[in-house]
Each structure stands twice: as structure tokens, then as C-alpha cells.
Coordinates of C-alpha atoms in Angstrom, one line a residue:
M221 CA -27.7 32.8 -10.9
F222 CA -25.9 31.8 -7.7
H223 CA -23.6 29.6 -9.7
Q224 CA -22.6 32.6 -11.9
L225 CA -22.2 34.9 -8.8
F226 CA -20.0 32.3 -7.2
H227 CA -17.9 31.9 -10.3
R228 CA -17.4 35.7 -10.5
L229 CA -16.4 35.9 -6.9
R230 CA -14.0 33.1 -7.3
T231 CA -12.4 34.6 -10.4
A232 CA -12.1 38.0 -8.6
L233 CA -10.5 36.3 -5.7
Q234 CA -8.0 34.5 -7.9
Y235 CA -7.1 37.8 -9.6
L236 CA -6.7 39.5 -6.2
L237 CA -4.5 36.7 -4.9
G238 CA -2.4 36.7 -8.1
A239 CA -1.9 40.5 -7.7
F240 CA -0.8 40.2 -4.1
A241 CA 1.6 37.4 -5.1
C242 CA 3.1 39.5 -7.9
I243 CA 3.5 42.4 -5.5
A244 CA 5.2 40.2 -3.0
V245 CA 7.6 38.8 -5.6
I246 CA 8.4 42.3 -6.8
L247 CA 9.1 43.5 -3.3
V248 CA 11.3 40.5 -2.6
L249 CA 13.3 41.1 -5.8
M250 CA 13.6 44.8 -5.0
V251 CA 15.0 44.3 -1.6
K252 CA 16.5 40.9 -1.7
K253 CA 19.9 42.3 -0.9
S254 CA 18.7 44.4 2.0
N255 CA 19.1 41.4 4.3
S256 CA 22.8 40.9 3.5
F257 CA 24.2 44.1 5.0
M258 CA 23.8 42.8 8.6
T259 CA 26.5 43.9 11.0
Q260 CA 29.3 41.4 11.0
S261 CA 30.4 40.0 14.4
H262 CA 33.2 42.1 15.9
P263 CA 34.5 40.0 18.9
H264 CA 36.3 41.8 21.7
P265 CA 36.1 39.2 24.5
A266 CA 37.0 40.3 28.0
E267 CA 40.3 38.7 29.0
D268 CA 39.6 38.5 32.7
Y269 CA 37.0 39.2 35.4
A270 CA 38.1 42.8 35.9
E271 CA 37.7 43.6 32.2
A272 CA 34.3 41.9 32.2
L273 CA 33.1 44.2 35.1
K274 CA 34.4 47.2 33.2
L275 CA 32.4 46.3 30.1
F276 CA 29.3 45.7 32.2
S277 CA 29.8 49.1 33.8
S278 CA 29.8 50.6 30.3
L279 CA 26.6 48.9 29.6
Q280 CA 25.0 50.3 32.8
A281 CA 26.3 53.8 32.0
E282 CA 24.2 53.7 28.8
E283 CA 20.9 53.0 30.6
P284 CA 18.5 55.9 30.0
G285 CA 17.4 57.9 33.0
N286 CA 13.7 57.1 32.5
M287 CA 14.2 53.4 32.9
N288 CA 12.1 51.2 35.0
P289 CA 14.4 50.1 37.9
A290 CA 13.1 46.5 37.6
C291 CA 14.3 46.4 34.0
R292 CA 17.9 47.4 34.4
N293 CA 20.8 45.3 33.3
R294 CA 21.5 42.5 35.8
L295 CA 24.8 40.8 36.7
L296 CA 24.6 38.1 39.4
T297 CA 28.2 37.5 40.3
H298 CA 30.1 35.5 42.9
G299 CA 32.8 38.2 43.0
K300 CA 35.3 36.3 40.8
R301 CA 35.6 34.4 37.6
T302 CA 33.8 31.1 37.9
E303 CA 34.0 27.9 36.0
K304 CA 30.8 28.7 34.1
A305 CA 29.0 31.9 33.1
I306 CA 25.6 32.1 31.3
I307 CA 23.9 34.9 29.3
L308 CA 20.1 34.9 29.6
V309 CA 18.4 36.8 26.8
H310 CA 14.8 38.0 27.3
G311 CA 12.1 38.3 24.6
Y312 CA 11.0 41.3 22.6
T313 CA 9.0 43.9 24.7
S314 CA 10.2 42.1 27.9
S315 CA 13.2 42.8 30.2
P316 CA 15.7 41.1 32.4
A317 CA 13.0 40.7 35.1
Q318 CA 11.5 37.9 33.0
F319 CA 14.6 35.8 33.6
L320 CA 15.5 36.8 37.1
E321 CA 14.1 33.7 38.9
L322 CA 15.8 31.3 36.5
G323 CA 18.9 33.4 36.7
Q324 CA 18.9 33.0 40.5
Q325 CA 18.8 29.2 40.0
F326 CA 21.8 29.2 37.7
F327 CA 23.6 31.5 40.2
S328 CA 22.9 29.1 43.0
A329 CA 24.4 26.3 40.8
G330 CA 27.7 28.3 40.7
Y331 CA 27.2 30.4 37.5
N332 CA 28.0 34.0 37.1
V333 CA 24.8 35.3 35.3
L334 CA 24.4 38.1 32.9
I335 CA 20.9 39.3 31.9
A336 CA 21.2 42.4 29.7
T337 CA 18.4 44.7 28.5
F338 CA 17.6 44.9 24.8
P339 CA 18.0 48.3 23.1
H340 CA 14.9 50.5 23.5
H341 CA 13.5 48.3 26.2
G342 CA 12.8 48.7 29.9
L343 CA 11.5 52.3 29.9
A344 CA 9.2 53.4 32.7
D345 CA 6.6 54.5 30.2
R346 CA 5.1 51.1 29.1
M347 CA 3.2 52.8 26.3
T348 CA 6.3 54.2 24.6
K349 CA 6.8 53.6 20.9
E350 CA 10.5 53.6 21.4
H351 CA 10.8 49.9 20.9
G352 CA 9.5 50.3 17.4
R353 CA 13.0 51.6 16.5
L354 CA 14.7 48.3 17.3
T355 CA 16.8 46.9 14.5
A356 CA 18.4 43.6 13.7
D357 CA 21.8 45.3 13.7
E358 CA 21.3 46.4 17.3
L359 CA 20.4 42.9 18.3
A360 CA 23.6 41.6 16.7
I361 CA 25.7 44.3 18.5
Y362 CA 23.8 43.4 21.7
A363 CA 24.8 39.7 21.2
D364 CA 28.4 40.6 20.6
R365 CA 28.6 42.8 23.7
T366 CA 27.1 40.3 26.0
V367 CA 29.4 37.5 24.8
D368 CA 32.3 39.9 25.3
I369 CA 31.3 40.5 28.9
A370 CA 30.6 36.8 29.7
S371 CA 33.9 35.7 28.3
G372 CA 35.6 37.3 31.3
L373 CA 33.0 36.0 33.8
G374 CA 33.5 32.3 33.3
D375 CA 35.9 29.7 31.8
Q376 CA 32.9 28.3 30.0
V377 CA 30.2 30.6 28.4
D378 CA 26.7 29.4 27.8
M379 CA 23.8 31.4 26.4
L380 CA 20.0 30.9 26.6
G381 CA 17.4 33.0 24.9
L382 CA 13.6 33.0 24.5
S383 CA 11.7 34.0 21.4
A384 CA 13.4 37.1 19.9
G385 CA 16.1 36.3 22.5
G386 CA 16.3 32.9 21.0
V387 CA 17.0 34.4 17.5
T388 CA 19.6 36.7 19.1
T389 CA 21.2 33.7 20.8
A390 CA 21.2 31.9 17.4
W391 CA 23.1 34.8 15.8
A392 CA 25.7 34.7 18.6
A393 CA 26.0 30.9 18.4
H394 CA 26.7 31.1 14.7
N395 CA 29.3 33.8 15.0
R396 CA 31.0 33.4 18.4
K397 CA 33.4 30.6 19.2
E398 CA 33.4 31.6 22.9
I399 CA 30.0 30.0 23.3
D400 CA 30.0 26.4 24.6
T401 CA 26.3 25.6 24.7
A402 CA 23.5 27.8 23.2
L403 CA 19.9 27.1 24.0
L404 CA 17.4 28.5 21.5
V405 CA 14.1 28.4 23.3
S406 CA 11.1 28.9 21.0
P407 CA 13.2 31.1 18.7
A408 CA 11.0 33.5 16.8
F409 CA 12.3 32.8 13.3
A410 CA 8.7 32.8 12.1
F411 CA 5.2 33.4 13.5
R412 CA 2.2 31.2 13.5
K413 CA 0.0 33.9 11.9
I414 CA 2.1 33.8 8.7
P415 CA 2.6 30.6 6.6
T416 CA 6.3 29.7 6.6
I417 CA 6.6 30.2 2.8
L418 CA 5.3 33.8 3.1
T419 CA 7.4 34.8 6.0
Y420 CA 10.1 36.6 3.9
A421 CA 7.5 38.4 1.8
A422 CA 5.6 39.5 4.9
M423 CA 8.8 40.8 6.5
I424 CA 9.5 42.9 3.4
F425 CA 5.9 44.2 3.2
Y426 CA 5.6 45.3 6.8
R427 CA 9.1 46.7 6.8
N428 CA 8.2 49.0 3.9
I429 CA 4.9 50.4 5.2
P430 CA 4.4 52.9 8.1
D431 CA 4.8 51.2 11.5
S432 CA 1.8 50.3 13.6
F433 CA 1.4 48.9 17.1
E434 CA -1.0 46.2 18.4
W435 CA -1.9 44.9 21.9
W436 CA -0.4 41.6 22.8
D437 CA -3.7 40.9 24.5
P438 CA -6.5 42.9 22.9
E439 CA -8.9 42.2 25.8
K440 CA -6.6 43.0 28.8
K441 CA -4.6 45.7 26.9
K442 CA -2.3 47.3 29.4
N443 CA -2.9 44.6 31.9
G444 CA -2.1 41.9 29.4
T445 CA 1.7 41.8 30.2
P446 CA 3.7 42.1 33.4
L447 CA 4.6 45.6 34.6
Y448 CA 8.2 45.1 33.5
A449 CA 7.1 44.6 29.9
Y450 CA 5.5 46.6 27.1
P451 CA 1.9 45.7 26.4
Q452 CA 2.1 46.5 22.7
Y453 CA 4.3 45.3 19.9
S454 CA 5.6 47.0 16.8
H455 CA 5.3 45.5 13.3
H456 CA 8.6 47.1 12.3
A457 CA 10.4 45.6 15.3
L458 CA 9.0 42.1 14.6
T459 CA 10.3 42.4 11.0
E460 CA 13.7 43.2 12.4
V461 CA 13.6 40.0 14.5
L462 CA 12.8 38.1 11.3
R463 CA 15.6 39.9 9.5
L464 CA 18.1 38.7 12.1
G465 CA 16.7 35.2 11.7
F466 CA 17.1 35.2 7.9
T467 CA 20.6 36.5 8.4
V468 CA 21.3 33.4 10.6
K469 CA 19.7 31.2 8.0
D470 CA 21.7 32.7 5.1
A471 CA 24.9 32.3 7.1
A472 CA 24.1 28.7 8.1
V473 CA 24.1 27.8 4.4
E474 CA 27.7 29.1 4.1
K475 CA 29.4 27.5 7.1
A476 CA 28.9 25.6 10.4
P477 CA 28.1 27.5 13.6
A478 CA 31.0 28.7 15.8
A479 CA 29.4 27.5 19.1
K480 CA 30.5 24.1 20.3
K481 CA 26.9 23.0 20.8
I482 CA 23.4 24.3 20.0
I483 CA 20.2 22.9 21.4
L484 CA 16.9 23.9 19.9
V485 CA 14.1 23.8 22.5
L486 CA 10.6 23.6 21.1
N487 CA 7.2 24.2 22.7
P488 CA 4.5 22.5 20.6
S489 CA 1.8 24.4 22.4
D490 CA 3.3 27.8 21.5
E491 CA 0.6 29.9 19.8
M492 CA 3.0 32.7 18.8
V493 CA 6.0 31.0 17.1
N494 CA 6.1 28.8 14.0
N495 CA 8.7 26.1 14.7
D496 CA 9.1 25.1 11.0
M497 CA 11.8 27.7 10.3
A498 CA 13.8 26.9 13.4
I499 CA 13.8 23.2 12.4
Q500 CA 15.0 24.1 8.9
I501 CA 17.9 26.2 10.3
A502 CA 18.8 23.4 12.7
E503 CA 18.9 20.9 9.8
I504 CA 21.1 23.3 7.7
W505 CA 23.5 23.6 10.6
T506 CA 23.6 19.8 11.0
R507 CA 24.4 19.3 7.4
K508 CA 27.3 21.8 7.8
G509 CA 28.7 19.7 10.6
G510 CA 27.3 21.6 13.6
N511 CA 26.7 19.8 16.9
I512 CA 22.9 20.4 17.0
S513 CA 20.2 18.6 19.0
T514 CA 16.5 19.3 19.6
Y515 CA 14.3 18.9 22.7
S516 CA 10.6 19.3 22.6
F517 CA 8.4 19.8 25.7
D518 CA 5.4 17.5 26.0
P519 CA 2.4 19.0 24.3
S520 CA 0.2 17.8 27.2
L521 CA 1.9 20.5 29.4
K522 CA 0.1 23.2 27.3
L523 CA 2.9 25.6 28.0
P524 CA 2.5 29.3 27.2
H525 CA 4.8 31.1 24.7
D526 CA 6.5 32.8 27.6
L527 CA 7.5 29.6 29.5
I528 CA 10.1 31.5 31.6
D529 CA 8.2 34.2 33.6
P530 CA 6.8 32.6 36.8
T531 CA 3.8 34.8 36.8
Q532 CA 2.4 33.7 33.5
S533 CA -0.9 31.8 33.4
G534 CA -0.4 28.1 32.8
Q535 CA 3.2 28.3 33.8
R536 CA 5.1 25.1 34.8
I537 CA 8.5 26.3 35.9
D538 CA 8.7 23.2 38.2
I539 CA 9.2 21.3 35.0
V540 CA 10.7 23.9 32.6
Y541 CA 13.5 25.3 34.8
P542 CA 15.1 21.9 35.8
K543 CA 14.9 20.8 32.1
L544 CA 16.6 23.9 30.8
I545 CA 19.3 23.8 33.5
D546 CA 19.8 20.1 32.7
L547 CA 20.1 20.8 28.9
V548 CA 22.7 23.5 29.5
N549 CA 24.7 21.1 31.6
S550 CA 24.2 18.0 29.4

């Protein structure tokens, strides 16, 4: 009897999995082209320091009135064009405050430093659903605008992004020749909760159902993130980050990246990001002739996903910051 019951359950499960697989394939076929209409890069790099300041002022003028002051766009400048400028790109639901301490270290090293706020981010109401409206196209436009500004801030432009910021930096690195060195730190091309092979299907599925929000930390809830960050994430917004990532992957198959050098920085202890997709994209770039290298932090460090924010539990900025600065300057 138990054998028959087990057999029936197994058969039912096989049918169920088969049905889900068919639905996933149909969804992929139906919207396969939806990933290809991504905004193309439209470079308008600042020609000098004065124009860079003007472009940054335009960015500031677009800040909503209900913004958390700690989350506003940041420009750390020496008052003139410097030899080097760097763009620091925060993660999804975070803000420039995440990178402020690292930015100060780059500034002390002589860099002009730009830390711009993602669209729909940094609002004073941390429980807002506004960030669920984030799109891959907006991230691409954000990348273009920040590179435009930085082009007038320094003779050499570097870019460093974490997680969703890493994917945004990857898009910029593929499209913008103004970038000298791009550091993709734990780029969120895929997530640990989803097998790599199912990432595209999962992206399509969540993109085509009503949006929903979940706590980053279900136990701590509102106290699970810093006060400058949103404590919840949107499934739709995460699919848009994945969309941008697949756009980068598709473009990488066609040609080499425009940036002079790209460094993929991996954290083996990261419980959020699946590194497999990032490694695949790096390999594709390499085959196309890109100058690509990879650095992986020691697993024994047990670094958190957010290895930038000094207030994170388990943080080791005494090791992480010097290494990132060294990689940018290598």
C-alpha cells in the first residue's frame, strides 16, 4: 500500500514539474524578445570640470522633496578636475550612504568621487513601494549619466558597483569607452535561491505576475537594514536587475566590452548572489578579447553580501577596502 501511494505521489510530482517546465518554456518563447529592447547607450560625456558640475546639478535638481537627506546624490570633489575620478554604485534598496566611507578613502587618495542615487531610492518613507517601479532601462540611463558626469571630473574614469550596482557597472563597462577600470563586486546577475538554469524563466514568471514585497530580514523586519535603506525588496525590481544582466550577457556575445579593464570581484560567502552567471559573462567577454580578471575573497573571512557598509554585522572593511582600492589602482 505504501509502495503504491509513493508511486502515485511520485507520478503526480513528475506531472506537476513537467507542467511547470512547459509553462516556463512557453513564457520564455512568448517574451524572448522582451529583453532586447533595452535602451541603447547614449554617451554625452562632459568635456570639462565645469560641465561635469552642471550635469551633477541637474541630477540634484531631480531629487524628490521627500528624500532622506542622508540618501542624496554625493560628489566629493577637490574643486578641480583630477587625474582620476571614480563612480561608486550602491545596491538595490540602498543609497549613497552605503559607500560614503569607502568614497572618503578614494577622495583622500586624490580621486574626485561621484556616488549617485538609484531612481526611486532614498525616500524618507522607508516602507514606500516606489522602488518597485525601478526598471532596467532606468538603470542603463543612470549608468550613462554617471559616466557622463565623471568624464569631466577626472582624466581617468573608474567605476565600482556592488550587487545591482555591479550589474549596472557591467552595463556601463560594456558600453562606455570612457571607463578605464570597472570593478563588479558580487554582481547580481543571478540569485542563490534560483538555480542558474532557471534564472531566465524565473525572471519572466515574476515579471508577469502582480508585484509583491518581502522583508530582507523577516525576523528584524524594519530593523533589518540601515536607516538609509529600504527594509523590503520588490520582486518586480529584482527581475529588472536580472533583465539588465541578461542584456549585458547578450551584448557580450556580440562584441568585446568598451572599458579598458574589468575586474570581477567574488565573495564565496555571499548568501544572496549566485556567482555562476557572473563567471559565465566574464568568460564570454574574455573570448571576445576583453581585458578581464577575477579576484575572490578568502571564504574564511565569511563576508556578508553587503561587504561595503561599515555597520554590517561580520564586516571586514579593514581587509575589503584596501583590496578594492588596490584592485582599482592595479
